[in-house]
């Protein structure tokens, strides 16, 4: 995770945002710059000036043959006679794209209700702490003192129903204005505190965001019940999955790997046939297999399932013989599910579907996709406890299952703020 304090300071004090690529890299580091550049910035030709690491400012001068030079603005001396054009390209911040990315990262509803805002504040969306109560979220970049005070005074009018204002950094306000803002339920939130950068995902909420949300509710909405979020959750939100483990959250790009994991979590302790998983994950992965009609039903599939049932029954007999009650309970559940699964397969009249490849290729494909999702930085580095738990509890083979030693009460759901076309 990359803190964005330097980024917001740059935005705050560089209103034009026309800067050379090397200056951004020096401010944020190359990885963070490239992760942000593609998401939040639009190319804007060559920069007119370029700030150097030693504090000098160079003017970009075009030469013949598509070459460029850097000339010191103070002395007129040539700093670089052959400057690469790619290092001199400027970018401008796209406020609409930034607002949408901030809304996604902070789980703020962008639609369908637009956030009311004064002219100089950019609307981000509406935060809904409780059902039926929206708080408008606005952003101001850059917040010059005079302009900021004017906009905040407009929010402090008696007609206002509450709002959050996102600023690059914390600001000092006079006591009278702060009192007016408090009376109208307006909260100031520094972006440098609540946003971080994940190179694979983009902007993500920092832990401090929960602190600011809770403080707003405690101060302005004490009469409303604020339900706590689940400690263990896997939520589908369109292009991303939100994985919460022991109260800590990370974000994973949507793909077959997270879909396979969701399918196994929602069908805990049930062994799913690898080829069925390939079919089911292409639709809605948050579904009980017993509710699905999209199953393989050819003779080869039925034979494989019958063989697996016999193996489970043999293991169950051994557990009963040695009075291993814990293992017996788990195996009995798997045997019951395998029997029900076979009955469904045999009952799919006229719906025989052959898998398009070998079952071994399905096993390899599903296993590799799950491993890629678990080994991503979003899971392995951000939530190491979740990685260790899932890596151990998810069995990967011809038949796959989620079977933890200690049961976990997972919440597997679709986030209502992100309607999904696939459902």
PDB file of C-alpha atoms in Angstrom, residues 18-283:
ATOM      1  CA  UNK A  18       0.839  20.455 -15.840  1.00  0.00           C
ATOM      2  CA  UNK A  19       4.012  18.684 -14.738  1.00  0.00           C
ATOM      3  CA  UNK A  20       6.684  16.515 -16.280  1.00  0.00           C
ATOM      4  CA  UNK A  21       6.438  12.779 -15.771  1.00  0.00           C
ATOM      5  CA  UNK A  22       9.787  12.726 -13.950  1.00  0.00           C
ATOM      6  CA  UNK A  23       8.491  15.220 -11.391  1.00  0.00           C
ATOM      7  CA  UNK A  24       5.516  12.987 -10.596  1.00  0.00           C
ATOM      8  CA  UNK A  25       7.808   9.985 -10.278  1.00  0.00           C
ATOM      9  CA  UNK A  26      10.064  11.935  -7.942  1.00  0.00           C
ATOM     10  CA  UNK A  27       7.040  12.884  -5.832  1.00  0.00           C
ATOM     11  CA  UNK A  28       5.303   9.501  -5.674  1.00  0.00           C
ATOM     12  CA  UNK A  29       7.745   6.925  -7.026  1.00  0.00           C
ATOM     13  CA  UNK A  30       7.374   5.295 -10.462  1.00  0.00           C
ATOM     14  CA  UNK A  31       4.971   2.536  -9.417  1.00  0.00           C
ATOM     15  CA  UNK A  32       2.514   4.883  -7.732  1.00  0.00           C
ATOM     16  CA  UNK A  33       2.724   7.424 -10.545  1.00  0.00           C
ATOM     17  CA  UNK A  34       1.946   4.916 -13.284  1.00  0.00           C
ATOM     18  CA  UNK A  35      -0.877   3.380 -11.239  1.00  0.00           C
ATOM     19  CA  UNK A  36      -2.450   6.823 -10.843  1.00  0.00           C
ATOM     20  CA  UNK A  37      -1.642   8.183 -14.287  1.00  0.00           C
ATOM     21  CA  UNK A  38      -3.726   5.701 -16.254  1.00  0.00           C
ATOM     22  CA  UNK A  39      -6.713   6.042 -13.941  1.00  0.00           C
ATOM     23  CA  UNK A  40      -6.926   9.721 -13.043  1.00  0.00           C
ATOM     24  CA  UNK A  41      -4.990  11.717 -15.617  1.00  0.00           C
ATOM     25  CA  UNK A  42      -5.356  12.683 -19.243  1.00  0.00           C
ATOM     26  CA  UNK A  43      -2.369  13.424 -21.457  1.00  0.00           C
ATOM     27  CA  UNK A  44      -1.958  17.111 -22.176  1.00  0.00           C
ATOM     28  CA  UNK A  45       0.960  17.408 -24.638  1.00  0.00           C
ATOM     29  CA  UNK A  46       4.391  18.496 -23.482  1.00  0.00           C
ATOM     30  CA  UNK A  47       4.884  20.450 -20.277  1.00  0.00           C
ATOM     31  CA  UNK A  48       5.981  24.072 -20.649  1.00  0.00           C
ATOM     32  CA  UNK A  49       8.216  23.775 -17.599  1.00  0.00           C
ATOM     33  CA  UNK A  50       9.815  20.945 -15.701  1.00  0.00           C
ATOM     34  CA  UNK A  51      10.843  21.010 -12.035  1.00  0.00           C
ATOM     35  CA  UNK A  52      14.074  19.174 -11.290  1.00  0.00           C
ATOM     36  CA  UNK A  53      15.097  17.257  -8.208  1.00  0.00           C
ATOM     37  CA  UNK A  54      17.633  19.959  -7.219  1.00  0.00           C
ATOM     38  CA  UNK A  55      14.883  22.608  -7.044  1.00  0.00           C
ATOM     39  CA  UNK A  56      15.607  24.330 -10.361  1.00  0.00           C
ATOM     40  CA  UNK A  57      12.812  24.885 -12.882  1.00  0.00           C
ATOM     41  CA  UNK A  58      13.635  24.243 -16.509  1.00  0.00           C
ATOM     42  CA  UNK A  59      11.834  25.604 -19.545  1.00  0.00           C
ATOM     43  CA  UNK A  60      11.080  23.018 -22.249  1.00  0.00           C
ATOM     44  CA  UNK A  61      12.468  24.213 -25.591  1.00  0.00           C
ATOM     45  CA  UNK A  62      11.616  22.410 -28.841  1.00  0.00           C
ATOM     46  CA  UNK A  63      14.580  21.746 -31.171  1.00  0.00           C
ATOM     47  CA  UNK A  64      14.741  20.475 -34.728  1.00  0.00           C
ATOM     48  CA  UNK A  65      14.188  16.811 -35.449  1.00  0.00           C
ATOM     49  CA  UNK A  66      11.678  16.349 -32.657  1.00  0.00           C
ATOM     50  CA  UNK A  67      14.328  16.914 -29.992  1.00  0.00           C
ATOM     51  CA  UNK A  68      13.876  18.925 -26.805  1.00  0.00           C
ATOM     52  CA  UNK A  69      16.133  20.756 -24.383  1.00  0.00           C
ATOM     53  CA  UNK A  70      15.739  22.037 -20.834  1.00  0.00           C
ATOM     54  CA  UNK A  71      16.860  25.606 -20.145  1.00  0.00           C
ATOM     55  CA  UNK A  72      17.098  27.057 -16.623  1.00  0.00           C
ATOM     56  CA  UNK A  73      14.439  29.752 -16.194  1.00  0.00           C
ATOM     57  CA  UNK A  74      16.629  31.751 -13.782  1.00  0.00           C
ATOM     58  CA  UNK A  75      19.994  31.777 -15.589  1.00  0.00           C
ATOM     59  CA  UNK A  76      19.204  30.774 -19.165  1.00  0.00           C
ATOM     60  CA  UNK A  77      21.824  28.024 -18.976  1.00  0.00           C
ATOM     61  CA  UNK A  78      21.148  24.724 -20.763  1.00  0.00           C
ATOM     62  CA  UNK A  79      20.378  22.027 -18.205  1.00  0.00           C
ATOM     63  CA  UNK A  80      19.839  19.176 -20.673  1.00  0.00           C
ATOM     64  CA  UNK A  81      20.627  19.424 -24.363  1.00  0.00           C
ATOM     65  CA  UNK A  82      18.847  16.162 -25.231  1.00  0.00           C
ATOM     66  CA  UNK A  83      15.781  15.643 -23.028  1.00  0.00           C
ATOM     67  CA  UNK A  84      13.517  12.706 -23.828  1.00  0.00           C
ATOM     68  CA  UNK A  85      10.019  13.766 -24.807  1.00  0.00           C
ATOM     69  CA  UNK A  86       8.378  10.998 -22.798  1.00  0.00           C
ATOM     70  CA  UNK A  87       9.900  12.473 -19.637  1.00  0.00           C
ATOM     71  CA  UNK A  88       8.491  15.891 -20.457  1.00  0.00           C
ATOM     72  CA  UNK A  89       4.890  14.980 -21.159  1.00  0.00           C
ATOM     73  CA  UNK A  90       2.367  16.782 -18.972  1.00  0.00           C
ATOM     74  CA  UNK A  91      -0.886  15.487 -17.540  1.00  0.00           C
ATOM     75  CA  UNK A  92      -3.989  17.108 -16.195  1.00  0.00           C
ATOM     76  CA  UNK A  93      -6.151  15.754 -13.426  1.00  0.00           C
ATOM     77  CA  UNK A  94      -9.593  14.625 -14.599  1.00  0.00           C
ATOM     78  CA  UNK A  95     -11.865  15.661 -11.712  1.00  0.00           C
ATOM     79  CA  UNK A  96     -14.777  13.533 -12.937  1.00  0.00           C
ATOM     80  CA  UNK A  97     -12.640  10.411 -13.050  1.00  0.00           C
ATOM     81  CA  UNK A  98     -11.095  11.267  -9.699  1.00  0.00           C
ATOM     82  CA  UNK A  99     -14.542  11.772  -8.135  1.00  0.00           C
ATOM     83  CA  UNK A 100     -15.744   8.417  -9.466  1.00  0.00           C
ATOM     84  CA  UNK A 101     -12.591   6.661  -8.220  1.00  0.00           C
ATOM     85  CA  UNK A 102     -12.880   8.248  -4.763  1.00  0.00           C
ATOM     86  CA  UNK A 103     -16.563   7.236  -4.601  1.00  0.00           C
ATOM     87  CA  UNK A 104     -15.681   3.634  -5.470  1.00  0.00           C
ATOM     88  CA  UNK A 105     -12.810   3.481  -2.994  1.00  0.00           C
ATOM     89  CA  UNK A 106     -14.871   4.900  -0.118  1.00  0.00           C
ATOM     90  CA  UNK A 107     -18.003   2.921  -1.073  1.00  0.00           C
ATOM     91  CA  UNK A 108     -20.020   6.087  -1.675  1.00  0.00           C
ATOM     92  CA  UNK A 109     -23.104   5.799  -3.853  1.00  0.00           C
ATOM     93  CA  UNK A 110     -22.448   7.754  -7.057  1.00  0.00           C
ATOM     94  CA  UNK A 111     -25.952   7.255  -8.465  1.00  0.00           C
ATOM     95  CA  UNK A 112     -28.881   7.625  -8.699  1.00  0.00           C
ATOM     96  CA  UNK A 113     -29.180  10.690  -6.415  1.00  0.00           C
ATOM     97  CA  UNK A 114     -26.801  13.534  -7.286  1.00  0.00           C
ATOM     98  CA  UNK A 115     -25.116  15.258  -4.381  1.00  0.00           C
ATOM     99  CA  UNK A 116     -26.092  18.943  -3.947  1.00  0.00           C
ATOM    100  CA  UNK A 117     -22.996  21.129  -4.045  1.00  0.00           C
ATOM    101  CA  UNK A 118     -21.948  24.782  -4.379  1.00  0.00           C
ATOM    102  CA  UNK A 119     -20.235  25.874  -7.581  1.00  0.00           C
ATOM    103  CA  UNK A 120     -16.620  25.350  -6.478  1.00  0.00           C
ATOM    104  CA  UNK A 121     -17.133  21.955  -4.862  1.00  0.00           C
ATOM    105  CA  UNK A 122     -16.971  18.825  -7.036  1.00  0.00           C
ATOM    106  CA  UNK A 123     -19.695  16.282  -6.152  1.00  0.00           C
ATOM    107  CA  UNK A 124     -18.438  12.820  -5.257  1.00  0.00           C
ATOM    108  CA  UNK A 125     -21.759  11.168  -4.388  1.00  0.00           C
ATOM    109  CA  UNK A 126     -23.946  10.285  -1.424  1.00  0.00           C
ATOM    110  CA  UNK A 127     -22.879   8.321   1.633  1.00  0.00           C
ATOM    111  CA  UNK A 128     -25.751   6.407   3.239  1.00  0.00           C
ATOM    112  CA  UNK A 129     -24.924   5.664   6.897  1.00  0.00           C
ATOM    113  CA  UNK A 130     -28.418   4.215   7.428  1.00  0.00           C
ATOM    114  CA  UNK A 131     -31.235   3.338   5.093  1.00  0.00           C
ATOM    115  CA  UNK A 132     -33.181   6.408   4.022  1.00  0.00           C
ATOM    116  CA  UNK A 133     -30.602   8.952   5.210  1.00  0.00           C
ATOM    117  CA  UNK A 134     -28.078  10.341   2.716  1.00  0.00           C
ATOM    118  CA  UNK A 135     -25.091  12.593   3.353  1.00  0.00           C
ATOM    119  CA  UNK A 136     -23.807  14.554   0.349  1.00  0.00           C
ATOM    120  CA  UNK A 137     -20.053  14.153  -0.198  1.00  0.00           C
ATOM    121  CA  UNK A 138     -18.154  16.899  -2.053  1.00  0.00           C
ATOM    122  CA  UNK A 139     -14.506  17.504  -2.861  1.00  0.00           C
ATOM    123  CA  UNK A 140     -12.492  20.686  -3.365  1.00  0.00           C
ATOM    124  CA  UNK A 141      -9.172  20.788  -5.232  1.00  0.00           C
ATOM    125  CA  UNK A 142      -7.203  22.914  -4.587  1.00  0.00           C
ATOM    126  CA  UNK A 143      -8.668  24.544  -1.465  1.00  0.00           C
ATOM    127  CA  UNK A 144      -7.361  28.110  -1.420  1.00  0.00           C
ATOM    128  CA  UNK A 145      -8.204  29.634   1.962  1.00  0.00           C
ATOM    129  CA  UNK A 146     -10.524  32.375   0.670  1.00  0.00           C
ATOM    130  CA  UNK A 147     -12.412  30.135  -1.776  1.00  0.00           C
ATOM    131  CA  UNK A 148     -12.691  27.340   0.768  1.00  0.00           C
ATOM    132  CA  UNK A 149     -14.188  29.619   3.403  1.00  0.00           C
ATOM    133  CA  UNK A 150     -16.759  30.944   0.915  1.00  0.00           C
ATOM    134  CA  UNK A 151     -17.837  27.433  -0.081  1.00  0.00           C
ATOM    135  CA  UNK A 152     -17.989  26.190   3.515  1.00  0.00           C
ATOM    136  CA  UNK A 153     -20.089  29.204   4.504  1.00  0.00           C
ATOM    137  CA  UNK A 154     -22.561  28.275   1.776  1.00  0.00           C
ATOM    138  CA  UNK A 155     -22.777  24.780   3.279  1.00  0.00           C
ATOM    139  CA  UNK A 156     -23.396  26.227   6.734  1.00  0.00           C
ATOM    140  CA  UNK A 157     -26.775  27.644   5.743  1.00  0.00           C
ATOM    141  CA  UNK A 158     -29.772  26.477   7.798  1.00  0.00           C
ATOM    142  CA  UNK A 159     -31.317  24.733   4.777  1.00  0.00           C
ATOM    143  CA  UNK A 160     -28.416  22.283   4.521  1.00  0.00           C
ATOM    144  CA  UNK A 161     -29.162  18.705   5.595  1.00  0.00           C
ATOM    145  CA  UNK A 162     -25.620  17.582   6.305  1.00  0.00           C
ATOM    146  CA  UNK A 163     -22.542  17.018   4.157  1.00  0.00           C
ATOM    147  CA  UNK A 164     -18.953  15.856   4.037  1.00  0.00           C
ATOM    148  CA  UNK A 165     -16.250  17.900   2.321  1.00  0.00           C
ATOM    149  CA  UNK A 166     -13.109  16.085   1.153  1.00  0.00           C
ATOM    150  CA  UNK A 167      -9.970  18.257   1.142  1.00  0.00           C
ATOM    151  CA  UNK A 168      -6.365  17.305   0.321  1.00  0.00           C
ATOM    152  CA  UNK A 169      -5.180  18.091   3.860  1.00  0.00           C
ATOM    153  CA  UNK A 170      -6.564  19.220   7.196  1.00  0.00           C
ATOM    154  CA  UNK A 171      -7.201  22.983   7.299  1.00  0.00           C
ATOM    155  CA  UNK A 172      -7.380  25.558  10.069  1.00  0.00           C
ATOM    156  CA  UNK A 173     -10.792  27.260  10.320  1.00  0.00           C
ATOM    157  CA  UNK A 174     -11.901  29.975  12.660  1.00  0.00           C
ATOM    158  CA  UNK A 175     -14.055  28.991  15.623  1.00  0.00           C
ATOM    159  CA  UNK A 176     -17.190  30.733  14.315  1.00  0.00           C
ATOM    160  CA  UNK A 177     -17.162  28.889  10.985  1.00  0.00           C
ATOM    161  CA  UNK A 178     -16.490  25.572  12.691  1.00  0.00           C
ATOM    162  CA  UNK A 179     -19.471  26.131  14.974  1.00  0.00           C
ATOM    163  CA  UNK A 180     -21.719  26.939  11.989  1.00  0.00           C
ATOM    164  CA  UNK A 181     -20.548  23.825  10.143  1.00  0.00           C
ATOM    165  CA  UNK A 182     -21.166  21.670  13.198  1.00  0.00           C
ATOM    166  CA  UNK A 183     -24.673  23.078  13.574  1.00  0.00           C
ATOM    167  CA  UNK A 184     -25.449  22.165   9.940  1.00  0.00           C
ATOM    168  CA  UNK A 185     -23.854  18.697  10.262  1.00  0.00           C
ATOM    169  CA  UNK A 186     -20.935  19.408   7.922  1.00  0.00           C
ATOM    170  CA  UNK A 187     -17.730  17.415   8.420  1.00  0.00           C
ATOM    171  CA  UNK A 188     -14.278  18.130   6.906  1.00  0.00           C
ATOM    172  CA  UNK A 189     -12.333  14.983   5.902  1.00  0.00           C
ATOM    173  CA  UNK A 190      -8.648  15.105   4.787  1.00  0.00           C
ATOM    174  CA  UNK A 191      -8.067  12.894   1.741  1.00  0.00           C
ATOM    175  CA  UNK A 192      -4.480  12.281   2.840  1.00  0.00           C
ATOM    176  CA  UNK A 193      -5.895  10.373   5.839  1.00  0.00           C
ATOM    177  CA  UNK A 194      -8.618   8.293   4.200  1.00  0.00           C
ATOM    178  CA  UNK A 195      -7.172   7.145   0.852  1.00  0.00           C
ATOM    179  CA  UNK A 196      -4.287   4.847  -0.042  1.00  0.00           C
ATOM    180  CA  UNK A 197      -3.072   3.489  -3.359  1.00  0.00           C
ATOM    181  CA  UNK A 198      -3.009  -0.179  -4.286  1.00  0.00           C
ATOM    182  CA  UNK A 199      -1.076  -0.673  -7.508  1.00  0.00           C
ATOM    183  CA  UNK A 200      -3.341  -3.519  -8.653  1.00  0.00           C
ATOM    184  CA  UNK A 201      -6.675  -1.952  -7.650  1.00  0.00           C
ATOM    185  CA  UNK A 202      -6.245   1.837  -7.578  1.00  0.00           C
ATOM    186  CA  UNK A 203      -7.460   4.078  -4.767  1.00  0.00           C
ATOM    187  CA  UNK A 204      -8.669   2.204  -1.675  1.00  0.00           C
ATOM    188  CA  UNK A 205     -10.063   3.303   1.678  1.00  0.00           C
ATOM    189  CA  UNK A 206      -7.540   3.633   4.487  1.00  0.00           C
ATOM    190  CA  UNK A 207      -8.521   2.466   8.009  1.00  0.00           C
ATOM    191  CA  UNK A 208      -8.975   6.120   9.037  1.00  0.00           C
ATOM    192  CA  UNK A 209     -12.054   6.344   6.776  1.00  0.00           C
ATOM    193  CA  UNK A 210     -13.998   4.149   9.212  1.00  0.00           C
ATOM    194  CA  UNK A 211     -12.914   6.455  12.041  1.00  0.00           C
ATOM    195  CA  UNK A 212     -14.227   9.543  10.223  1.00  0.00           C
ATOM    196  CA  UNK A 213     -17.522   7.811   9.341  1.00  0.00           C
ATOM    197  CA  UNK A 214     -18.061   6.630  12.891  1.00  0.00           C
ATOM    198  CA  UNK A 215     -17.246  10.090  14.241  1.00  0.00           C
ATOM    199  CA  UNK A 216     -19.806  11.663  11.900  1.00  0.00           C
ATOM    200  CA  UNK A 217     -22.514   9.217  12.991  1.00  0.00           C
ATOM    201  CA  UNK A 218     -21.684   9.634  16.681  1.00  0.00           C
ATOM    202  CA  UNK A 219     -21.755  13.422  16.464  1.00  0.00           C
ATOM    203  CA  UNK A 220     -24.621  14.063  14.065  1.00  0.00           C
ATOM    204  CA  UNK A 221     -26.756  10.885  13.967  1.00  0.00           C
ATOM    205  CA  UNK A 222     -26.710   9.484  17.514  1.00  0.00           C
ATOM    206  CA  UNK A 223     -30.410   8.667  17.405  1.00  0.00           C
ATOM    207  CA  UNK A 224     -30.013   6.326  14.440  1.00  0.00           C
ATOM    208  CA  UNK A 225     -28.830   2.774  14.728  1.00  0.00           C
ATOM    209  CA  UNK A 226     -25.589   2.270  12.791  1.00  0.00           C
ATOM    210  CA  UNK A 227     -25.225  -1.430  12.066  1.00  0.00           C
ATOM    211  CA  UNK A 228     -21.655  -2.674  12.286  1.00  0.00           C
ATOM    212  CA  UNK A 229     -20.216  -4.338   9.220  1.00  0.00           C
ATOM    213  CA  UNK A 230     -19.514  -8.083   9.260  1.00  0.00           C
ATOM    214  CA  UNK A 231     -16.110  -9.317  10.435  1.00  0.00           C
ATOM    215  CA  UNK A 232     -15.968 -11.877   7.616  1.00  0.00           C
ATOM    216  CA  UNK A 233     -17.434 -10.994   4.237  1.00  0.00           C
ATOM    217  CA  UNK A 234     -16.903 -11.524   0.521  1.00  0.00           C
ATOM    218  CA  UNK A 235     -18.946  -8.976  -1.397  1.00  0.00           C
ATOM    219  CA  UNK A 236     -19.322  -8.666  -5.151  1.00  0.00           C
ATOM    220  CA  UNK A 237     -19.360  -5.046  -6.348  1.00  0.00           C
ATOM    221  CA  UNK A 238     -19.203  -5.153 -10.130  1.00  0.00           C
ATOM    222  CA  UNK A 239     -15.559  -4.807 -11.166  1.00  0.00           C
ATOM    223  CA  UNK A 240     -14.271  -5.621  -7.671  1.00  0.00           C
ATOM    224  CA  UNK A 241     -14.751  -8.008  -4.766  1.00  0.00           C
ATOM    225  CA  UNK A 242     -14.459  -6.680  -1.203  1.00  0.00           C
ATOM    226  CA  UNK A 243     -12.847  -9.271   1.098  1.00  0.00           C
ATOM    227  CA  UNK A 244     -13.225  -8.624   4.832  1.00  0.00           C
ATOM    228  CA  UNK A 245     -11.403 -10.887   7.285  1.00  0.00           C
ATOM    229  CA  UNK A 246     -11.297 -10.229  11.033  1.00  0.00           C
ATOM    230  CA  UNK A 247     -12.702  -6.755  10.365  1.00  0.00           C
ATOM    231  CA  UNK A 248      -9.948  -5.791   7.875  1.00  0.00           C
ATOM    232  CA  UNK A 249     -10.910  -5.226   4.217  1.00  0.00           C
ATOM    233  CA  UNK A 250      -9.092  -5.527   0.914  1.00  0.00           C
ATOM    234  CA  UNK A 251     -10.263  -5.257  -2.695  1.00  0.00           C
ATOM    235  CA  UNK A 252      -9.776  -7.831  -5.481  1.00  0.00           C
ATOM    236  CA  UNK A 253     -10.446  -7.304  -9.166  1.00  0.00           C
ATOM    237  CA  UNK A 254     -13.325  -9.398 -10.498  1.00  0.00           C
ATOM    238  CA  UNK A 255     -12.258 -12.531 -12.364  1.00  0.00           C
ATOM    239  CA  UNK A 256     -12.746 -16.277 -12.378  1.00  0.00           C
ATOM    240  CA  UNK A 257     -10.486 -16.750  -9.326  1.00  0.00           C
ATOM    241  CA  UNK A 258     -12.605 -14.677  -6.893  1.00  0.00           C
ATOM    242  CA  UNK A 259     -15.755 -16.189  -8.412  1.00  0.00           C
ATOM    243  CA  UNK A 260     -14.528 -19.718  -7.721  1.00  0.00           C
ATOM    244  CA  UNK A 261     -13.654 -18.723  -4.143  1.00  0.00           C
ATOM    245  CA  UNK A 262     -17.125 -17.207  -3.626  1.00  0.00           C
ATOM    246  CA  UNK A 263     -18.752 -20.348  -5.017  1.00  0.00           C
ATOM    247  CA  UNK A 264     -16.841 -22.513  -2.547  1.00  0.00           C
ATOM    248  CA  UNK A 265     -17.499 -20.197   0.407  1.00  0.00           C
ATOM    249  CA  UNK A 266     -21.240 -20.071  -0.215  1.00  0.00           C
ATOM    250  CA  UNK A 267     -21.293 -23.885  -0.518  1.00  0.00           C
ATOM    251  CA  UNK A 268     -19.157 -24.543   2.562  1.00  0.00           C
ATOM    252  CA  UNK A 269     -18.114 -28.175   3.234  1.00  0.00           C
ATOM    253  CA  UNK A 270     -19.727 -29.308  -0.015  1.00  0.00           C
ATOM    254  CA  UNK A 271     -17.416 -30.859  -2.593  1.00  0.00           C
ATOM    255  CA  UNK A 272     -18.027 -29.321  -6.007  1.00  0.00           C
ATOM    256  CA  UNK A 273     -17.057 -30.981  -9.252  1.00  0.00           C
ATOM    257  CA  UNK A 274     -14.399 -28.856 -11.007  1.00  0.00           C
ATOM    258  CA  UNK A 275     -16.192 -28.803 -14.381  1.00  0.00           C
ATOM    259  CA  UNK A 276     -19.440 -27.681 -12.725  1.00  0.00           C
ATOM    260  CA  UNK A 277     -17.527 -24.828 -11.108  1.00  0.00           C
ATOM    261  CA  UNK A 278     -16.369 -23.630 -14.536  1.00  0.00           C
ATOM    262  CA  UNK A 279     -20.001 -23.441 -15.694  1.00  0.00           C
ATOM    263  CA  UNK A 280     -21.415 -21.902 -12.517  1.00  0.00           C
ATOM    264  CA  UNK A 281     -18.776 -19.164 -12.109  1.00  0.00           C
ATOM    265  CA  UNK A 282     -19.579 -17.721 -15.543  1.00  0.00           C
ATOM    266  CA  UNK A 283     -22.994 -16.607 -14.229  1.00  0.00           C
TER     267      UNK A 283
END
